[in-house]
Structures are given as C-alpha cells and as structure tokens.
GROMACS .gro file of C-alpha atoms in nm:
model
  267
    1MET     CA    1   8.891  -7.334  -6.253
    2SER     CA    2   8.838  -7.532  -6.576
    3GLN     CA    3   8.938  -7.365  -6.899
    4LYS     CA    4   8.693  -7.342  -7.187
    5VAL     CA    5   8.771  -7.418  -7.550
    6ASN     CA    6   8.566  -7.341  -7.862
    7ILE     CA    7   8.611  -7.599  -8.139
    8PHE     CA    8   8.578  -7.504  -8.506
    9SER     CA    9   8.621  -7.771  -8.776
   10ASN     CA   10   8.530  -7.884  -9.124
   11ARG     CA   11   8.363  -8.216  -9.207
   12TYR     CA   12   8.646  -8.411  -9.370
   13ASN     CA   13   8.724  -8.758  -9.237
   14LEU     CA   14   9.074  -8.674  -9.115
   15THR     CA   15   8.941  -8.366  -8.938
   16GLU     CA   16   8.672  -8.571  -8.761
   17ASP     CA   17   8.934  -8.822  -8.646
   18ILE     CA   18   9.169  -8.552  -8.512
   19LYS     CA   19   8.877  -8.366  -8.353
   20LYS     CA   20   8.788  -8.676  -8.146
   21ILE     CA   21   9.149  -8.704  -8.029
   22VAL     CA   22   9.163  -8.335  -7.936
   23ILE     CA   23   8.832  -8.341  -7.748
   24ASN     CA   24   8.917  -8.659  -7.558
   25GLU     CA   25   9.259  -8.527  -7.458
   26LEU     CA   26   9.121  -8.191  -7.347
   27LYS     CA   27   8.848  -8.356  -7.141
   28LYS     CA   28   9.110  -8.569  -6.965
   29HIS     CA   29   9.255  -8.244  -6.836
   30ASP     CA   30   8.919  -8.093  -6.736
   31PHE     CA   31   8.879  -7.851  -7.027
   32VAL     CA   32   8.519  -7.757  -7.106
   33ILE     CA   33   8.445  -7.808  -7.477
   34ASN     CA   34   8.209  -7.588  -7.679
   35GLU     CA   35   8.124  -7.684  -8.035
   36GLU     CA   36   7.927  -7.361  -8.069
   37TYR     CA   37   8.095  -7.028  -8.009
   38ASP     CA   38   8.112  -6.915  -7.644
   39GLU     CA   39   8.247  -6.563  -7.594
   40THR     CA   40   8.373  -6.658  -7.244
   41ALA     CA   41   8.609  -6.930  -7.374
   42ASP     CA   42   8.984  -6.917  -7.321
   43PHE     CA   43   9.087  -7.054  -7.662
   44ASN     CA   44   8.947  -7.106  -8.012
   45ILE     CA   45   9.083  -7.429  -8.159
   46VAL     CA   46   9.042  -7.464  -8.536
   47ILE     CA   47   9.083  -7.808  -8.697
   48GLY     CA   48   9.101  -7.811  -9.076
   49GLY     CA   49   9.276  -7.609  -9.344
   50ASP     CA   50   9.344  -7.239  -9.375
   51GLY     CA   51   8.995  -7.186  -9.517
   52THR     CA   52   8.848  -7.332  -9.199
   53PHE     CA   53   9.061  -7.093  -8.993
   54ILE     CA   54   8.942  -6.791  -9.192
   55LYS     CA   55   8.580  -6.907  -9.170
   56ALA     CA   56   8.614  -6.946  -8.792
   57ILE     CA   57   8.732  -6.586  -8.765
   58HIS     CA   58   8.431  -6.462  -8.960
   59ASP     CA   59   8.185  -6.695  -8.784
   60SER     CA   60   8.309  -6.569  -8.446
   61ASN     CA   61   8.285  -6.206  -8.564
   62PHE     CA   62   8.661  -6.161  -8.541
   63SER     CA   63   8.682  -6.296  -8.188
   64GLU     CA   64   8.936  -6.156  -7.943
   65ILE     CA   65   8.987  -6.505  -7.799
   66PRO     CA   66   9.324  -6.654  -7.910
   67PHE     CA   67   9.311  -6.896  -8.205
   68ILE     CA   68   9.506  -7.221  -8.232
   69GLY     CA   69   9.518  -7.386  -8.576
   70ILE     CA   70   9.554  -7.763  -8.623
   71ASN     CA   71   9.619  -7.854  -8.986
   72THR     CA   72   9.428  -8.133  -9.158
   73GLY     CA   73   9.430  -7.949  -9.490
   74HIS     CA   74   9.704  -7.875  -9.741
   75LEU     CA   75   9.915  -7.559  -9.706
   76GLY     CA   76   9.865  -7.482  -9.338
   77PHE     CA   77   9.979  -7.123  -9.287
   78TYR     CA   78   9.717  -7.033  -9.029
   79ASN     CA   79   9.667  -7.390  -8.913
   80ASP     CA   80  10.034  -7.448  -8.846
   81VAL     CA   81  10.012  -7.731  -8.587
   82LYS     CA   82  10.060  -8.063  -8.765
   83HIS     CA   83   9.780  -8.307  -8.686
   84THR     CA   84  10.043  -8.557  -8.572
   85ASP     CA   85  10.154  -8.308  -8.302
   86VAL     CA   86   9.820  -8.239  -8.134
   87LEU     CA   87   9.899  -8.415  -7.806
   88ASP     CA   88  10.222  -8.218  -7.770
   89ALA     CA   89  10.035  -7.895  -7.850
   90ILE     CA   90   9.771  -7.965  -7.584
   91GLU     CA   91  10.043  -8.031  -7.329
   92LYS     CA   92  10.201  -7.696  -7.413
   93ILE     CA   93   9.863  -7.524  -7.380
   94ARG     CA   94   9.823  -7.676  -7.033
   95ASN     CA   95  10.171  -7.558  -6.932
   96LYS     CA   96  10.127  -7.214  -7.094
   97ASP     CA   97  10.430  -7.294  -7.309
   98PHE     CA   98  10.333  -7.088  -7.611
   99ILE     CA   99  10.371  -6.748  -7.778
  100GLU     CA  100  10.078  -6.520  -7.856
  101ILE     CA  101  10.109  -6.301  -8.165
  102ASP     CA  102   9.875  -6.050  -8.330
  103LEU     CA  103   9.755  -6.079  -8.689
  104ARG     CA  104   9.642  -5.763  -8.865
  105VAL     CA  105   9.294  -5.706  -9.009
  106ILE     CA  106   9.185  -5.478  -9.295
  107ASP     CA  107   8.882  -5.250  -9.260
  108CYS     CA  108   8.690  -5.160  -9.576
  109ILE     CA  109   8.408  -4.904  -9.598
  110VAL     CA  110   8.211  -4.888  -9.923
  111ASN     CA  111   7.996  -4.577  -9.968
  112THR     CA  112   7.718  -4.601 -10.225
  113ASP     CA  113   7.445  -4.359 -10.331
  114ASN     CA  114   7.214  -4.482 -10.058
  115ASP     CA  115   7.410  -4.691  -9.810
  116LYS     CA  116   7.736  -4.778  -9.639
  117HIS     CA  117   7.884  -5.131  -9.636
  118ILE     CA  118   8.152  -5.228  -9.385
  119PHE     CA  119   8.375  -5.534  -9.424
  120LYS     CA  120   8.667  -5.682  -9.231
  121SER     CA  121   8.929  -5.909  -9.381
  122ILE     CA  122   9.199  -6.125  -9.222
  123ASN     CA  123   9.340  -6.238  -9.558
  124GLU     CA  124   9.260  -6.011  -9.850
  125LEU     CA  125   9.009  -5.786 -10.016
  126VAL     CA  126   8.985  -5.828 -10.396
  127LEU     CA  127   8.816  -5.566 -10.612
  128LYS     CA  128   8.709  -5.633 -10.973
  129THR     CA  129   8.431  -5.532 -11.208
  130LYS     CA  130   8.134  -5.765 -11.231
  131TYR     CA  131   8.184  -5.797 -11.605
  132THR     CA  132   8.494  -5.855 -11.819
  133GLU     CA  133   8.591  -5.497 -11.901
  134ALA     CA  134   8.871  -5.314 -11.721
  135ILE     CA  135   8.808  -5.152 -11.386
  136HIS     CA  136   8.876  -4.777 -11.352
  137PHE     CA  137   8.917  -4.563 -11.040
  138ASP     CA  138   9.134  -4.295 -10.886
  139LEU     CA  139   9.353  -4.430 -10.606
  140PHE     CA  140   9.445  -4.189 -10.327
  141VAL     CA  141   9.702  -4.256 -10.055
  142ASP     CA  142   9.645  -4.029  -9.756
  143ASP     CA  143   9.458  -3.780  -9.980
  144VAL     CA  144   9.734  -3.779 -10.243
  145LEU     CA  145   9.626  -3.900 -10.588
  146LEU     CA  146   9.870  -4.181 -10.659
  147GLN     CA  147   9.729  -4.313 -10.984
  148LYS     CA  148   9.430  -4.337 -11.215
  149PHE     CA  149   9.406  -4.714 -11.214
  150ALA     CA  150   9.290  -4.923 -11.507
  151GLY     CA  151   9.317  -5.300 -11.516
  152ASP     CA  152   9.151  -5.627 -11.420
  153GLY     CA  153   9.139  -5.540 -11.051
  154ILE     CA  154   9.336  -5.491 -10.734
  155ILE     CA  155   9.417  -5.686 -10.418
  156PHE     CA  156   9.455  -5.540 -10.068
  157SER     CA  157   9.621  -5.804  -9.851
  158THR     CA  158   9.711  -5.828  -9.486
  159PRO     CA  159  10.057  -5.958  -9.396
  160SER     CA  160   9.906  -6.298  -9.310
  161GLY     CA  161   9.723  -6.295  -9.644
  162SER     CA  162  10.034  -6.205  -9.841
  163THR     CA  163  10.113  -6.572  -9.913
  164ALA     CA  164   9.772  -6.635 -10.073
  165TYR     CA  165   9.619  -6.468 -10.383
  166ASN     CA  166   9.860  -6.176 -10.340
  167LEU     CA  167  10.164  -6.399 -10.388
  168SER     CA  168  10.010  -6.569 -10.693
  169ALA     CA  169   9.953  -6.222 -10.843
  170GLY     CA  170  10.319  -6.128 -10.801
  171GLY     CA  171  10.301  -5.958 -10.460
  172ALA     CA  172  10.561  -5.983 -10.186
  173ILE     CA  173  10.558  -6.204  -9.877
  174LEU     CA  174  10.524  -6.002  -9.555
  175PHE     CA  175  10.605  -6.129  -9.208
  176GLN     CA  176  10.267  -6.219  -9.065
  177ASN     CA  177  10.236  -5.973  -8.776
  178ILE     CA  178  10.410  -5.671  -8.928
  179ASP     CA  179  10.219  -5.339  -8.908
  180ALA     CA  180  10.157  -5.284  -9.279
  181PHE     CA  181   9.941  -5.398  -9.568
  182GLN     CA  182   9.992  -5.448  -9.939
  183ILE     CA  183   9.832  -5.324 -10.261
  184THR     CA  184   9.880  -5.553 -10.561
  185PRO     CA  185   9.743  -5.470 -10.908
  186LEU     CA  186   9.583  -5.735 -11.129
  187ALA     CA  187   9.684  -5.701 -11.497
  188PRO     CA  188   9.722  -5.320 -11.483
  189ILE     CA  189   9.704  -5.133 -11.813
  190ARG     CA  190  10.016  -4.934 -11.902
  191SER     CA  191   9.986  -4.721 -12.214
  192THR     CA  192   9.992  -4.359 -12.330
  193LEU     CA  193   9.649  -4.322 -12.170
  194HIS     CA  194   9.706  -4.510 -11.844
  195ARG     CA  195   9.997  -4.511 -11.603
  196SER     CA  196   9.884  -4.775 -11.353
  197LEU     CA  197  10.149  -4.914 -11.117
  198ASP     CA  198  10.248  -5.263 -11.222
  199LYS     CA  199  10.417  -5.363 -10.895
  200SER     CA  200  10.296  -5.418 -10.541
  201LEU     CA  201  10.301  -5.133 -10.295
  202ILE     CA  202  10.354  -5.192  -9.922
  203VAL     CA  203  10.214  -4.918  -9.700
  204PRO     CA  204  10.252  -4.855  -9.323
  205LYS     CA  205   9.984  -4.909  -9.063
  206ASP     CA  206   9.831  -4.560  -9.048
  207THR     CA  207   9.785  -4.527  -9.425
  208ILE     CA  208   9.434  -4.463  -9.555
  209ILE     CA  209   9.358  -4.570  -9.911
  210LYS     CA  210   9.063  -4.417 -10.093
  211LEU     CA  211   8.927  -4.531 -10.427
  212ILE     CA  212   8.695  -4.297 -10.615
  213THR     CA  213   8.498  -4.411 -10.917
  214SER     CA  214   8.513  -4.172 -11.209
  215LYS     CA  215   8.209  -4.280 -11.411
  216PRO     CA  216   7.866  -4.392 -11.285
  217GLU     CA  217   7.854  -4.674 -11.540
  218GLU     CA  218   8.178  -4.813 -11.396
  219SER     CA  219   8.061  -4.819 -11.035
  220TYR     CA  220   7.934  -5.179 -11.022
  221PHE     CA  221   8.209  -5.377 -10.853
  222ALA     CA  222   8.248  -5.735 -10.736
  223PHE     CA  223   8.430  -5.785 -10.406
  224GLY     CA  224   8.606  -6.088 -10.272
  225VAL     CA  225   8.630  -6.059  -9.894
  226ASP     CA  226   8.840  -6.350  -9.771
  227GLY     CA  227   8.696  -6.556 -10.054
  228LEU     CA  228   8.334  -6.449  -9.992
  229HIS     CA  229   8.177  -6.297 -10.304
  230LYS     CA  230   7.983  -5.971 -10.275
  231GLU     CA  231   7.842  -5.742 -10.543
  232ILE     CA  232   7.771  -5.372 -10.480
  233GLU     CA  233   7.617  -5.117 -10.718
  234HIS     CA  234   7.637  -4.739 -10.741
  235ILE     CA  235   7.965  -4.706 -10.552
  236ASN     CA  236   8.091  -4.355 -10.489
  237ASN     CA  237   8.409  -4.434 -10.300
  238ILE     CA  238   8.585  -4.704 -10.102
  239GLU     CA  239   8.809  -4.650  -9.799
  240ILE     CA  240   9.061  -4.911  -9.689
  241LYS     CA  241   9.292  -4.913  -9.388
  242LEU     CA  242   9.436  -5.141  -9.124
  243SER     CA  243   9.185  -5.207  -8.849
  244ASP     CA  244   9.234  -5.144  -8.479
  245LYS     CA  245   9.102  -5.500  -8.440
  246ARG     CA  246   9.365  -5.772  -8.425
  247ILE     CA  247   9.339  -6.149  -8.421
  248LYS     CA  248   9.535  -6.327  -8.149
  249LYS     CA  249   9.708  -6.643  -8.265
  250ILE     CA  250   9.889  -6.899  -8.053
  251ILE     CA  251  10.215  -7.042  -8.187
  252PHE     CA  252  10.448  -7.297  -8.029
  253ASP     CA  253  10.768  -7.228  -8.220
  254LYS     CA  254  10.920  -6.880  -8.252
  255ASN     CA  255  11.057  -6.977  -8.594
  256TRP     CA  256  10.721  -7.106  -8.723
  257PHE     CA  257  10.691  -6.844  -9.000
  258TRP     CA  258  11.030  -6.914  -9.158
  259LYS     CA  259  10.973  -7.289  -9.133
  260ASN     CA  260  10.638  -7.243  -9.306
  261ILE     CA  261  10.798  -7.046  -9.589
  262THR     CA  262  11.069  -7.309  -9.630
  263GLU     CA  263  10.836  -7.610  -9.617
  264LYS     CA  264  10.552  -7.467  -9.825
  265PHE     CA  265  10.737  -7.277 -10.098
  266ILE     CA  266  11.101  -7.383 -10.119
  267MET     CA  267  11.148  -7.749 -10.027
   0.00000   0.00000   0.00000
C-alpha cells in the first residue's frame, strides 16, 4: 500500500526548489503527496525554517502524525535535515531507518471574568503586560506560593523551545524530549518590596503552575504563543502545565541534538 505524505512549506525560492525535488523523489517511490493536511497521512514533511515547522504544528492542530523537518532556513533546530541531504533522508524513510522521538507541549488555560481561553505551545508561552509598566502576579507551584512576581514578564518554555527566546533571556538549554519545562523571568524586579526570582527554574512533568493577578487594573496581559500575539483582558488566573499531547518527530541521527548545539552555538 502506498504511503501518504503531507507537505508543509514556506514560499521562499530555495524552499520551492527543494520541495520540487522532494515531491519528485517521493512520487518515484509511489508516495501519495498531499499539499493540504490529510489526517490519514503517514508523515508530515516540513520544508523551511523552524518557524515553518512551528506553524505546521499549529496548522495541523498539533497532529499526531510524525513530523520530518527539512531546513531551508537559518538555525534549523526543528528542521534538522539539511536541504542537501533530502535524497538520503527519503531513502531512510523508505527503509524505516530512522528514530522517532517525542517533543513536549505546554498547555495553558486562561480564566477571565467571563470566559476560558485554552492554548497549546510547542516552543514557548510569553506573558507580558500590554503596556510598558511592570507585570505583577502571584506565582504558585503545585499550590505553594513561590513568589510575588514583578518585572517585564515571564517565559514558559518547552525543552525544544529552550534554545529560542528562553536562551536569549538567560535560560538553560534542555535536551529536547526531556519530561520537564522551564520558567524564565524577564527583567525581574529585586528590591526591598519585591523578591522575584532572577534565574530560570526547571520543573518536572507533573508540575502545575498557577498565576493569580492581584489587582484588577493589572489583569490586561499580552501573550506570545509560539510567536502568535494574543491580548486578553480581565484575567483572574492562568494555569500552565505540560500537556498529555506530544509531537512525534523523526530524526536520522541519534546524536542530532548535540550536533545541533555544537554547529549552531559553539562553532
């Protein structure tokens, strides 16, 4: 029986060139190609940069079909197959010569006066005020009040998102499929009035984080959900945890993560 492949891509010239090569090679081996999402497909192939990979996850509603990333962008953490290696990658797909790993997802529930908003994130959730003043909230970890936070904002990142905004903000790099997530403050205020943590905190998979706003006038937050901007008013509390949902990713080299770290940040 022919295998089905969903193709996701951006519109850059290099991407279009590599996409033609990928489609032609797959068709030679009787793969059925879908350029619109088909939930019965065997693989999701993403051609572009890491932003294209993240968009494909959201556009497919966090599909359970394994993702394969071909890099025609810059950094290439999610899209780790070099565009010069696509023929070799397709051959390995045909021969089932690959490793499937799970990437963790963050669930976020925002409770307002009149509604509930639910978000999922494969990379990070960023919380700031809409305006330029400091953000204030009580941060609970498993019902224990950890701190009364004041500062520019806070980042909640998945392990796979730890090398993005989180790293730029001084957070740690986490191995991409570890069962944990990270809380990284943005310009926290430390004074006689405020004792906000000024370092990242890595918490295990079953941890539930709850943020409670202390003043109604400070309950208008701006969210960045994997780079998508959202504004929500009249927030009472926010709950954040690792999701039961996981994203399946295909890799072809067991040492891919360490090679990525070396090539992207050290060499």
